[in-house]
Every structure is written in structure tokens, then in C-alpha cells.
PDB file of C-alpha atoms in Angstrom:
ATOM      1  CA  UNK A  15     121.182  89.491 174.083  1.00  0.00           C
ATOM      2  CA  UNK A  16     121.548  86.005 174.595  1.00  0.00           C
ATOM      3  CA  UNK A  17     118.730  85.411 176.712  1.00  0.00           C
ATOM      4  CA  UNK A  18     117.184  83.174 174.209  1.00  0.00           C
ATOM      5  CA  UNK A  19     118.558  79.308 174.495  1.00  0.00           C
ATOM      6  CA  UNK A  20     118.988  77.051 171.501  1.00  0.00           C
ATOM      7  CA  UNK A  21     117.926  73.373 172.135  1.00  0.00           C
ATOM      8  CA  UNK A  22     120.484  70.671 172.663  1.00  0.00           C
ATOM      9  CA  UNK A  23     119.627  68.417 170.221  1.00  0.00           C
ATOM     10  CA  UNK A  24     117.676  67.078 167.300  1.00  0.00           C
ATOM     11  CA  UNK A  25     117.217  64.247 164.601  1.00  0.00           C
ATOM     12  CA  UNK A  26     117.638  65.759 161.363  1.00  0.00           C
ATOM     13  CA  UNK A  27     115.305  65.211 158.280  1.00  0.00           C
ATOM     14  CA  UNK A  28     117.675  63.456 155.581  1.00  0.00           C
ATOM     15  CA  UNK A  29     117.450  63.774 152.046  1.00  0.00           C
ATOM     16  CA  UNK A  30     116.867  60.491 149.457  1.00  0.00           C
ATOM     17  CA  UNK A  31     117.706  57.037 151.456  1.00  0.00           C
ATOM     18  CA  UNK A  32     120.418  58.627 154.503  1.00  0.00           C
ATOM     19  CA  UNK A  33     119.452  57.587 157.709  1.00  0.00           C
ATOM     20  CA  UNK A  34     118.295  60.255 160.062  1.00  0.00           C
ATOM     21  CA  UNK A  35     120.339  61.346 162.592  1.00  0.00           C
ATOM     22  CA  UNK A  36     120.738  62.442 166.289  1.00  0.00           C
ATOM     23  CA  UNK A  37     123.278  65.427 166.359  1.00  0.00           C
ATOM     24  CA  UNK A  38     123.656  67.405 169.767  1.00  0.00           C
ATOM     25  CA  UNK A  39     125.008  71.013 169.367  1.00  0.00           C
ATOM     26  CA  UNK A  40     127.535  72.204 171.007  1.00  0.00           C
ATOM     27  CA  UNK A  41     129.362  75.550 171.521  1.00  0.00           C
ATOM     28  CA  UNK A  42     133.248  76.179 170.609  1.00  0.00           C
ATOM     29  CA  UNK A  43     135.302  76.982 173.427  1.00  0.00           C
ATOM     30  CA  UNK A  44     139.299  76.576 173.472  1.00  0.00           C
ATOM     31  CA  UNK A  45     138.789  73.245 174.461  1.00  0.00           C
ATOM     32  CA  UNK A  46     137.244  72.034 171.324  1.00  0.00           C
ATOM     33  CA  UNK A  47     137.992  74.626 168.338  1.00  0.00           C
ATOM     34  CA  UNK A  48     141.028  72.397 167.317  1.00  0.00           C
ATOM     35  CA  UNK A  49     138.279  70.011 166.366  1.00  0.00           C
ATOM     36  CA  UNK A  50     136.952  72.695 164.445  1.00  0.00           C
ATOM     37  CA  UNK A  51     139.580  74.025 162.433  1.00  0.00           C
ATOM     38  CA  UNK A  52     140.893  70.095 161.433  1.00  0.00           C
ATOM     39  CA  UNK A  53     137.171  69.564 160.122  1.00  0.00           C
ATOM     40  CA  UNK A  54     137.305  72.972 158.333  1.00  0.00           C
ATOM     41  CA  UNK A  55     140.655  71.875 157.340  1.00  0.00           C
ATOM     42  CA  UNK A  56     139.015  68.799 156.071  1.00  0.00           C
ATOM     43  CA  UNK A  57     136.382  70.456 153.809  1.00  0.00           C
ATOM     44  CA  UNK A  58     137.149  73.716 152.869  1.00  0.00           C
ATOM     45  CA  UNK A  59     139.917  74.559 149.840  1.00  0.00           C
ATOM     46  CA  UNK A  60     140.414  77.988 151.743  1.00  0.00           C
ATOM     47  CA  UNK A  61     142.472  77.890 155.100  1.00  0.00           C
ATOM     48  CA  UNK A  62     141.761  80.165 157.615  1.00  0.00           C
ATOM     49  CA  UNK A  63     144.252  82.318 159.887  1.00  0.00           C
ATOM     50  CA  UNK A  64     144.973  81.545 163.723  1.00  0.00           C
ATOM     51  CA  UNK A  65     142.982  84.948 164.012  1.00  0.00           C
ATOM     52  CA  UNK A  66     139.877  83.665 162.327  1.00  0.00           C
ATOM     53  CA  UNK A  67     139.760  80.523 165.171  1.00  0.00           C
ATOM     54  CA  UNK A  68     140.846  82.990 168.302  1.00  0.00           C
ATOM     55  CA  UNK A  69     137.733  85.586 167.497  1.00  0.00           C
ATOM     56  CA  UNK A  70     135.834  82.744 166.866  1.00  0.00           C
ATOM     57  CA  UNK A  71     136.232  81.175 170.962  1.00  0.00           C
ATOM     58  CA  UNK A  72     137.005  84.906 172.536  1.00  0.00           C
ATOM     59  CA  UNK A  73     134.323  86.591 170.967  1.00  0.00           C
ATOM     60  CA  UNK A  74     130.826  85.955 173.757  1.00  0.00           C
ATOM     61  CA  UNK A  75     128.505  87.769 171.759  1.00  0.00           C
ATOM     62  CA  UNK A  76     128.811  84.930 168.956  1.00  0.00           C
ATOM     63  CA  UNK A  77     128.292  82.338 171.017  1.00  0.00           C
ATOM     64  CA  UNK A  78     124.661  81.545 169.911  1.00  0.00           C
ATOM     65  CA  UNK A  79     125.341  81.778 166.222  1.00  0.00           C
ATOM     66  CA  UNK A  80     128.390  79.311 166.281  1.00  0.00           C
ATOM     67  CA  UNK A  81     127.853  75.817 166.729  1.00  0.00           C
ATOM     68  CA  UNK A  82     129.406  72.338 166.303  1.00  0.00           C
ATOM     69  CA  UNK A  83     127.411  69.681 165.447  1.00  0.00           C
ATOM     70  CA  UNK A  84     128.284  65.935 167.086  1.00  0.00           C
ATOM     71  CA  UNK A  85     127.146  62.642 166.795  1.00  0.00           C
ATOM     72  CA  UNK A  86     127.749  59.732 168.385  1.00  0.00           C
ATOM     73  CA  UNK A  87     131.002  61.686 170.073  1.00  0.00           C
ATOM     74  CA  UNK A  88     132.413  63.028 166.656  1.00  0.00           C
ATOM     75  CA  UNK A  89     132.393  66.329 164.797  1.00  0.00           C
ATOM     76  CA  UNK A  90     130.369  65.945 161.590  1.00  0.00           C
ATOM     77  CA  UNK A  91     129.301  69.551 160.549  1.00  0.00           C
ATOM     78  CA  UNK A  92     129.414  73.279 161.687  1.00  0.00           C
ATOM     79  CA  UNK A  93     128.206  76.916 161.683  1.00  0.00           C
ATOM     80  CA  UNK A  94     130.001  79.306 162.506  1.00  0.00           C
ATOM     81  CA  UNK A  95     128.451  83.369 162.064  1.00  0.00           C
ATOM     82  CA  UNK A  96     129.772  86.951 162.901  1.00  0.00           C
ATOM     83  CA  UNK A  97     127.729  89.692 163.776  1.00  0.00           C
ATOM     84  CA  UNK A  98     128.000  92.962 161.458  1.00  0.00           C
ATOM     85  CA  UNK A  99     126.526  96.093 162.175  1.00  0.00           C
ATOM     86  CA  UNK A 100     124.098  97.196 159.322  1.00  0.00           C
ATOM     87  CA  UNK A 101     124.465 100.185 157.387  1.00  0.00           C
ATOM     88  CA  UNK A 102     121.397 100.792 155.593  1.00  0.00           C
ATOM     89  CA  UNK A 103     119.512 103.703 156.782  1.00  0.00           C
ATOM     90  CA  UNK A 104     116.021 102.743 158.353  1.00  0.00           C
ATOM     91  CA  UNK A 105     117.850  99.538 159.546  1.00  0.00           C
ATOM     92  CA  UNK A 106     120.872 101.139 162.149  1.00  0.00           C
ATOM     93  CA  UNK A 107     120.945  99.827 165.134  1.00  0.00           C
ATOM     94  CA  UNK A 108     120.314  96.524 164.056  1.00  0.00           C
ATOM     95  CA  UNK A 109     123.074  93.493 163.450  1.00  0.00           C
ATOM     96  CA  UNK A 110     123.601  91.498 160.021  1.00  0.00           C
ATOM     97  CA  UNK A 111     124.694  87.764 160.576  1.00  0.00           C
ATOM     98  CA  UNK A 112     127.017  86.520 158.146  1.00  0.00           C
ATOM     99  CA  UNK A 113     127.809  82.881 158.072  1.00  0.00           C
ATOM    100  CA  UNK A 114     131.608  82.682 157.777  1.00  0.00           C
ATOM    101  CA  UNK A 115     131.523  78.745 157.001  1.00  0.00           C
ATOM    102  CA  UNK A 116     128.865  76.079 156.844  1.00  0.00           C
ATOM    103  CA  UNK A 117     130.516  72.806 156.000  1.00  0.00           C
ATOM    104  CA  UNK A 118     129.213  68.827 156.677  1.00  0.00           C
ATOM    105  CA  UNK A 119     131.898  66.039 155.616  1.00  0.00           C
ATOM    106  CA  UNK A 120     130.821  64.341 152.557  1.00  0.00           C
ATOM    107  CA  UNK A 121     129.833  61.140 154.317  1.00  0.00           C
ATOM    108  CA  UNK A 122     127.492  63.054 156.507  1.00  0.00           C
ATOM    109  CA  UNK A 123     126.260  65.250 153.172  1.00  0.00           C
ATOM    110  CA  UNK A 124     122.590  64.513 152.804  1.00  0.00           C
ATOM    111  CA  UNK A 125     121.543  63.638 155.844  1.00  0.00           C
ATOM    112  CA  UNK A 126     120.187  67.594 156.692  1.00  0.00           C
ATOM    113  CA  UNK A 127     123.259  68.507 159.016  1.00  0.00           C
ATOM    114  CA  UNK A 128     123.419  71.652 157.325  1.00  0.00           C
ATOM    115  CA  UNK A 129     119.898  72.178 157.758  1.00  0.00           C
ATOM    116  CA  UNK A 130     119.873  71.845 161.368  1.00  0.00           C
ATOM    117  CA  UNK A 131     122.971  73.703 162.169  1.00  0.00           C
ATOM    118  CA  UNK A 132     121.163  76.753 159.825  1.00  0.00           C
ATOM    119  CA  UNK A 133     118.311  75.998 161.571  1.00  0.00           C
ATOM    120  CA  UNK A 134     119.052  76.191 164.829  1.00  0.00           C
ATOM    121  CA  UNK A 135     120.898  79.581 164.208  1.00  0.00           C
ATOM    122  CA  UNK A 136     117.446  80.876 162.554  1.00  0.00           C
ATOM    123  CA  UNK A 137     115.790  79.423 165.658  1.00  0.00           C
ATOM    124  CA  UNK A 138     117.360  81.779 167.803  1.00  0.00           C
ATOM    125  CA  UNK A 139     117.547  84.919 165.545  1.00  0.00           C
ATOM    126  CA  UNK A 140     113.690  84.681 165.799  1.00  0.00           C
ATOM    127  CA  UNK A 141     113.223  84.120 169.475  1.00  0.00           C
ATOM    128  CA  UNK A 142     115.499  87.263 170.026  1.00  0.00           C
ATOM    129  CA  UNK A 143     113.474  89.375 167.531  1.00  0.00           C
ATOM    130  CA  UNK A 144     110.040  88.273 168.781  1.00  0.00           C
ATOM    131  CA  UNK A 145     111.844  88.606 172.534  1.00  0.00           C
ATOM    132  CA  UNK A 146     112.474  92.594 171.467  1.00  0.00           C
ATOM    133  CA  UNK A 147     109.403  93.040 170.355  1.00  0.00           C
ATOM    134  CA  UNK A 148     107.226  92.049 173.047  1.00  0.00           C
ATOM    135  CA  UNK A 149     109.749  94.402 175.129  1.00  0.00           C
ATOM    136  CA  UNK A 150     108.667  97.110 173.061  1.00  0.00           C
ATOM    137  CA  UNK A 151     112.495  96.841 171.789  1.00  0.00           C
ATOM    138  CA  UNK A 152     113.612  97.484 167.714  1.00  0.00           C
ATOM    139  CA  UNK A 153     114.340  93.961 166.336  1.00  0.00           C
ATOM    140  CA  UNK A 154     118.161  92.817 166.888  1.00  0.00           C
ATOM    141  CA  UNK A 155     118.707  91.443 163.580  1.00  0.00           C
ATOM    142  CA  UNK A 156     117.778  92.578 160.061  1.00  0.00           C
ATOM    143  CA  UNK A 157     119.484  89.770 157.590  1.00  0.00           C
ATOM    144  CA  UNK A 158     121.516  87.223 157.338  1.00  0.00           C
ATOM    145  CA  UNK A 159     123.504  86.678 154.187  1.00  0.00           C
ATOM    146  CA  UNK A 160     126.664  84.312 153.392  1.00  0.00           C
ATOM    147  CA  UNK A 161     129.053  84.151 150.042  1.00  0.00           C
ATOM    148  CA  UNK A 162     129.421  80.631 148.076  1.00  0.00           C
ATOM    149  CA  UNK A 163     132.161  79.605 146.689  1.00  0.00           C
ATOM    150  CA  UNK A 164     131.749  78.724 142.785  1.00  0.00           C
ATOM    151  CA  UNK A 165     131.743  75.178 142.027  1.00  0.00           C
ATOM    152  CA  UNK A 166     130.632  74.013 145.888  1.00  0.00           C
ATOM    153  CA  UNK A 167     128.284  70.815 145.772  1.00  0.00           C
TER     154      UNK A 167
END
């Protein structure tokens, strides 16, 4: 279901002496996944197939637990999840979310980007549980889990 809607924007809650700032979220779409793949290019030693940016934008039922973070007009951090079925017995029915890639630019790095593009993702895996369950509905999602790469600071 995506019933649920994420807010717009927020100010994030830096670390140390980094400024807070004002990042609006916004979907990918074909329009604007070119942006994403040149900041994963940017920030990731791995490089990812045309596939991985094509199920990314034609995928609908993702479209809540991908997200591009902006400020001031430019592309400083993103999210982007998939949606896995889950296997374990007494938990069938219900999805995993794996987060493919979480990356900020190191001149954004400390200034809780990450944190509110996890955030927000969490934000609406809740409201979608809680939504199910006042419906009398089995909750949606069991976990969410991610891999990280050795040696990532």
C-alpha cells in the first residue's frame, strides 16, 4: 500500500559544528535518476548496471522507500530500498526492505542526511504497519536489513 505519505521536507539534526540543513525529498522518476546514478557514481567504488537504475524508476511499489534528497536545488544524498518477500515461517506474507545504497557526498557527511533519508523511509514503514493494524490487517513489513561495505566511513 502506499496510502501512507512521507513529508516533503525537514531540517536535519547535524553532528559536531555542521550547520543544519533544509533538504526536501523527492521521488526518482526518469526525469531525474541520471542525477542519481552520477551521485552514486560519485560515492560508491561499486558501479551499478543500467538494470539496477531502470527497476529503480519502473518499479511503483518502491516508490515510498526510494528517495533523493535536495537542497538548495542540488542532489546531496539518497536512499534507495527494494522490497523482498520474507521467508521465515511465522513471518510469510510479509515484505523485507533492503536498502540497496545509502550514500551523502562527503561535504554533506555529518550534517544527518543519512539520518533523514533513513528516517523518513522508517517513517513510512511504521505508518503502513500501524495503518494494517487498525484494519485488522497482518503488518506489511517485518525487517529491514542492508550490507556494508568493509572499510566505509
Amino acid at each position: 500500500s502506499t496510502k501512507t505519505k512521507m513529508k516533503n521536507s525537514v531540517v536535519t539534526q547535524p553532528r559536531g559544528d555542521a550547520a543544519p540543513l533544509k533538504i526536501n525529498f523527492v521521488g526518482v522518476t526518469k526525469a531525474n535518476v541520471k542525477q542519481l546514478q552520477t551521485l552514486n557514481l560519485a560515492i560508491f567504488p561499486v558501479r551499478y548496471s543500467p538494470k539496477f537504475y531502470s527497476e529503480v524508476v519502473l518499479k511503483p511499489e518502491h516508490q515510498n522507500i526510494i528517495k533523493l534528497a535536495y537542497h538548495c536545488g542540488n542532489l546531496i544524498g539518497a536512499i534507495c530500498c527494494r522490497l523482498e518477500d520474507n521467508d521465515q515461517k511465522d513471518l510469510k506474507g510479509q515484505h523485507r526492505v533492503y536498502i540497496m545504497t545509502l550514500g551523502v557526498p562527503a561535504p554533506y557527511r555529518d550534517h544527518g542526511v543519512g539520518s533523514v533519508l533513513l528516517q523518513a523511509v522508517l517513517e513510512w514503514l511504521e505508518a503502513e504497519n500501524a495503518a494494517a493494524a487498525e484494519n485488522g490487517k497482518p503488518k506489511p513489513f517485518s525487517d529491514m536489513w542492508l550490507h556494508v561495505q568493509e572499510g566505509n566511513t
